[in-house]
């Protein structure tokens, strides 16, 4: 078994999560999968950092 992982950062640069791919060593080749994992983690970091964490709005009375 092999694993390739990359961190997911928040807007302050702290690591808040990670993304990984795990599987048989014959299928999980770091030289081929590593760039895709890093790119996906970078996209997740951008999405996480730009998300607006607003408080939930109260529901209107029906």
Coordinates of N, CA, C and O in Angstrom, one line a residue:
X1 N 0.8 -1.2 0.0 CA 0.0 0.0 0.0 C 0.9 1.2 0.0 O 1.9 1.3 0.6
X2 N 0.4 2.3 -0.7 CA 1.1 3.5 -0.7 C 0.1 4.6 -0.6 O -1.1 4.5 -0.8
X3 N 0.5 5.8 -0.1 CA -0.3 6.9 0.1 C 0.4 8.2 -0.3 O 1.6 8.4 -0.1
X4 N -0.3 9.1 -0.9 CA 0.2 10.4 -1.3 C -0.8 11.4 -0.7 O -2.0 11.3 -0.9
X5 N -0.3 12.4 0.1 CA -1.1 13.3 0.8 C -0.6 14.8 0.6 O 0.6 15.0 0.3
X6 N -1.5 15.7 0.7 CA -1.2 17.1 0.7 C -2.1 17.9 1.7 O -3.2 17.6 1.8
X7 N -1.5 18.9 2.3 CA -2.3 19.7 3.3 C -3.3 20.7 2.6 O -3.1 21.1 1.5
X8 N -4.3 21.0 3.4 CA -5.3 22.0 3.0 C -5.2 23.1 4.0 O -5.2 22.9 5.2
X9 N -5.0 24.3 3.5 CA -4.7 25.5 4.4 C -5.9 26.4 4.5 O -6.7 26.5 3.5
X10 N -6.0 27.1 5.6 CA -7.1 28.2 5.7 C -6.4 29.5 5.3 O -5.3 29.6 4.9
X11 N -7.2 30.6 5.4 CA -6.7 31.9 5.0 C -5.5 32.4 5.8 O -4.7 33.2 5.3
X12 N -5.4 31.9 7.0 CA -4.2 32.3 7.9 C -3.0 31.5 7.6 O -1.9 31.7 8.2
X13 N -3.1 30.5 6.8 CA -2.0 29.6 6.5 C -1.8 28.4 7.4 O -0.9 27.6 7.3
X14 N -2.8 28.2 8.3 CA -2.8 27.1 9.2 C -3.3 25.9 8.4 O -4.2 26.0 7.6
X15 N -2.8 24.7 8.7 CA -3.3 23.5 8.1 C -4.6 23.1 8.8 O -4.7 23.0 10.0
X16 N -5.7 22.9 8.0 CA -7.0 22.6 8.6 C -7.5 21.2 8.2 O -8.5 20.7 8.8
X17 N -6.9 20.6 7.2 CA -7.3 19.3 6.7 C -6.2 18.8 5.8 O -5.2 19.4 5.6
X18 N -6.5 17.6 5.3 CA -5.5 17.0 4.3 C -6.3 16.2 3.3 O -7.4 15.8 3.6
X19 N -5.8 16.1 2.1 CA -6.3 15.2 1.1 C -5.3 14.1 0.8 O -4.1 14.4 0.7
X20 N -5.8 12.9 0.7 CA -4.9 11.8 0.4 C -5.5 10.8 -0.6 O -6.7 10.7 -0.7
X21 N -4.6 10.1 -1.3 CA -5.0 9.0 -2.1 C -4.2 7.8 -1.6 O -3.0 7.9 -1.5
X22 N -4.9 6.7 -1.3 CA -4.2 5.5 -0.9 C -4.7 4.3 -1.7 O -5.8 4.2 -2.1
X23 N -3.7 3.4 -2.0 CA -4.1 2.2 -2.8 C -2.9 1.3 -3.0 O -1.8 1.6 -2.3
X24 N -3.0 0.3 -3.8 CA -1.9 -0.6 -4.0 C -0.7 0.2 -4.6 O -0.8 1.1 -5.4
X25 N 0.5 -0.2 -4.1 CA 1.7 0.5 -4.6 C 1.9 0.5 -6.1 O 2.4 1.4 -6.7
X26 N 1.4 -0.6 -6.8 CA 1.5 -0.6 -8.2 C 0.6 0.4 -8.9 O 0.9 0.9 -10.0
X27 N -0.5 0.9 -8.2 CA -1.4 1.8 -8.8 C -1.1 3.2 -8.3 O -1.4 4.2 -9.0
X28 N -0.7 3.4 -7.1 CA -0.4 4.7 -6.5 C 1.0 5.1 -6.6 O 1.8 4.8 -5.8
X29 N 1.4 5.7 -7.8 CA 2.7 6.1 -8.0 C 2.9 7.6 -7.7 O 2.3 8.4 -8.4
X30 N 3.7 7.9 -6.7 CA 3.8 9.3 -6.3 C 4.2 10.2 -7.4 O 3.7 11.4 -7.5
X31 N 5.0 9.8 -8.3 CA 5.5 10.7 -9.4 C 4.3 11.0 -10.4 O 4.3 12.1 -11.0
X32 N 3.3 10.2 -10.4 CA 2.2 10.5 -11.3 C 1.0 11.1 -10.6 O 0.3 11.9 -11.1
X33 N 0.7 10.6 -9.4 CA -0.5 11.0 -8.6 C -0.2 12.3 -7.8 O -1.0 13.1 -7.5
X34 N 1.1 12.4 -7.3 CA 1.5 13.6 -6.5 C 1.0 14.9 -7.0 O 0.4 15.7 -6.3
X35 N 1.3 15.3 -8.3 CA 0.9 16.6 -8.8 C -0.6 16.8 -8.8 O -1.1 17.9 -8.4
X36 N -1.4 15.7 -9.0 CA -2.8 15.8 -9.0 C -3.4 16.0 -7.6 O -4.3 16.8 -7.4
X37 N -2.8 15.3 -6.6 CA -3.2 15.5 -5.2 C -2.8 16.9 -4.8 O -3.7 17.6 -4.1
X38 N -1.6 17.4 -5.1 CA -1.3 18.8 -4.7 C -2.2 19.8 -5.3 O -2.6 20.8 -4.7
X39 N -2.5 19.6 -6.6 CA -3.4 20.6 -7.3 C -4.8 20.6 -6.7 O -5.4 21.6 -6.4
X40 N -5.3 19.4 -6.3 CA -6.7 19.3 -5.7 C -6.6 19.9 -4.3 O -7.6 20.6 -3.9
X41 N -5.6 19.7 -3.6 CA -5.5 20.3 -2.2 C -5.3 21.8 -2.3 O -5.9 22.6 -1.5
X42 N -4.6 22.3 -3.3 CA -4.5 23.8 -3.5 C -5.9 24.4 -3.9 O -6.2 25.4 -3.4
X43 N -6.6 23.7 -4.7 CA -8.0 24.2 -5.0 C -8.9 24.2 -3.8 O -9.7 25.1 -3.6
X44 N -8.8 23.1 -3.0 CA -9.6 23.1 -1.8 C -9.2 24.2 -0.8 O -10.0 24.8 -0.2
X45 N -7.9 24.5 -0.7 CA -7.4 25.5 0.1 C -8.0 26.9 -0.3 O -8.4 27.7 0.5
X46 N -8.0 27.1 -1.6 CA -8.5 28.4 -2.1 C -10.0 28.5 -1.8 O -10.5 29.5 -1.4
X47 N -10.7 27.4 -2.0 CA -12.2 27.4 -1.8 C -12.4 27.6 -0.3 O -13.3 28.4 0.1
X48 N -11.7 26.9 0.6 CA -11.9 27.0 2.0 C -11.5 28.5 2.5 O -12.2 29.0 3.3
X49 N -10.5 29.0 1.9 CA -10.0 30.4 2.4 C -10.9 31.5 1.9 O -11.0 32.5 2.6
X50 N -11.7 31.3 0.8 CA -12.5 32.4 0.4 C -14.0 32.2 0.8 O -14.8 33.1 0.5
X51 N -14.3 31.1 1.4 CA -15.7 30.9 1.9 C -16.0 31.9 3.0 O -15.3 32.2 3.9
X52 N -17.2 32.4 2.9 CA -17.7 33.3 3.9 C -18.4 32.5 5.0 O -19.4 31.9 4.7
X53 N -17.9 32.6 6.2 CA -18.5 31.8 7.3 C -19.5 32.7 8.0 O -19.2 33.2 9.1
X54 N -20.7 32.9 7.5 CA -21.7 33.7 8.1 C -22.5 32.9 9.0 O -22.7 31.7 8.9
X55 N -23.1 33.6 10.0 CA -24.0 33.0 11.0 C -25.3 32.6 10.2 O -25.7 33.3 9.3
X56 N -25.9 31.5 10.6 CA -27.2 31.1 9.9 C -28.2 32.2 10.2 O -28.3 32.8 11.2
X57 N -29.0 32.5 9.1 CA -30.1 33.4 9.3 C -31.3 32.8 9.8 O -31.6 31.6 9.5
X58 N -32.0 33.5 10.7 CA -33.3 32.9 11.2 C -34.3 32.7 10.1 O -34.4 33.5 9.2
X59 N -35.1 31.7 10.2 CA -36.1 31.4 9.2 C -37.3 32.3 9.4 O -37.7 32.6 10.6
X60 N -37.9 32.8 8.4 CA -39.1 33.7 8.5 C -40.3 32.9 9.0 O -40.4 31.7 8.7
X61 N -41.1 33.5 9.8 CA -42.3 32.9 10.2 C -43.2 32.6 9.1 O -43.4 33.5 8.2
X62 N -43.9 31.5 9.0 CA -44.8 31.2 7.9 C -46.2 31.5 8.3 O -46.7 31.4 9.4

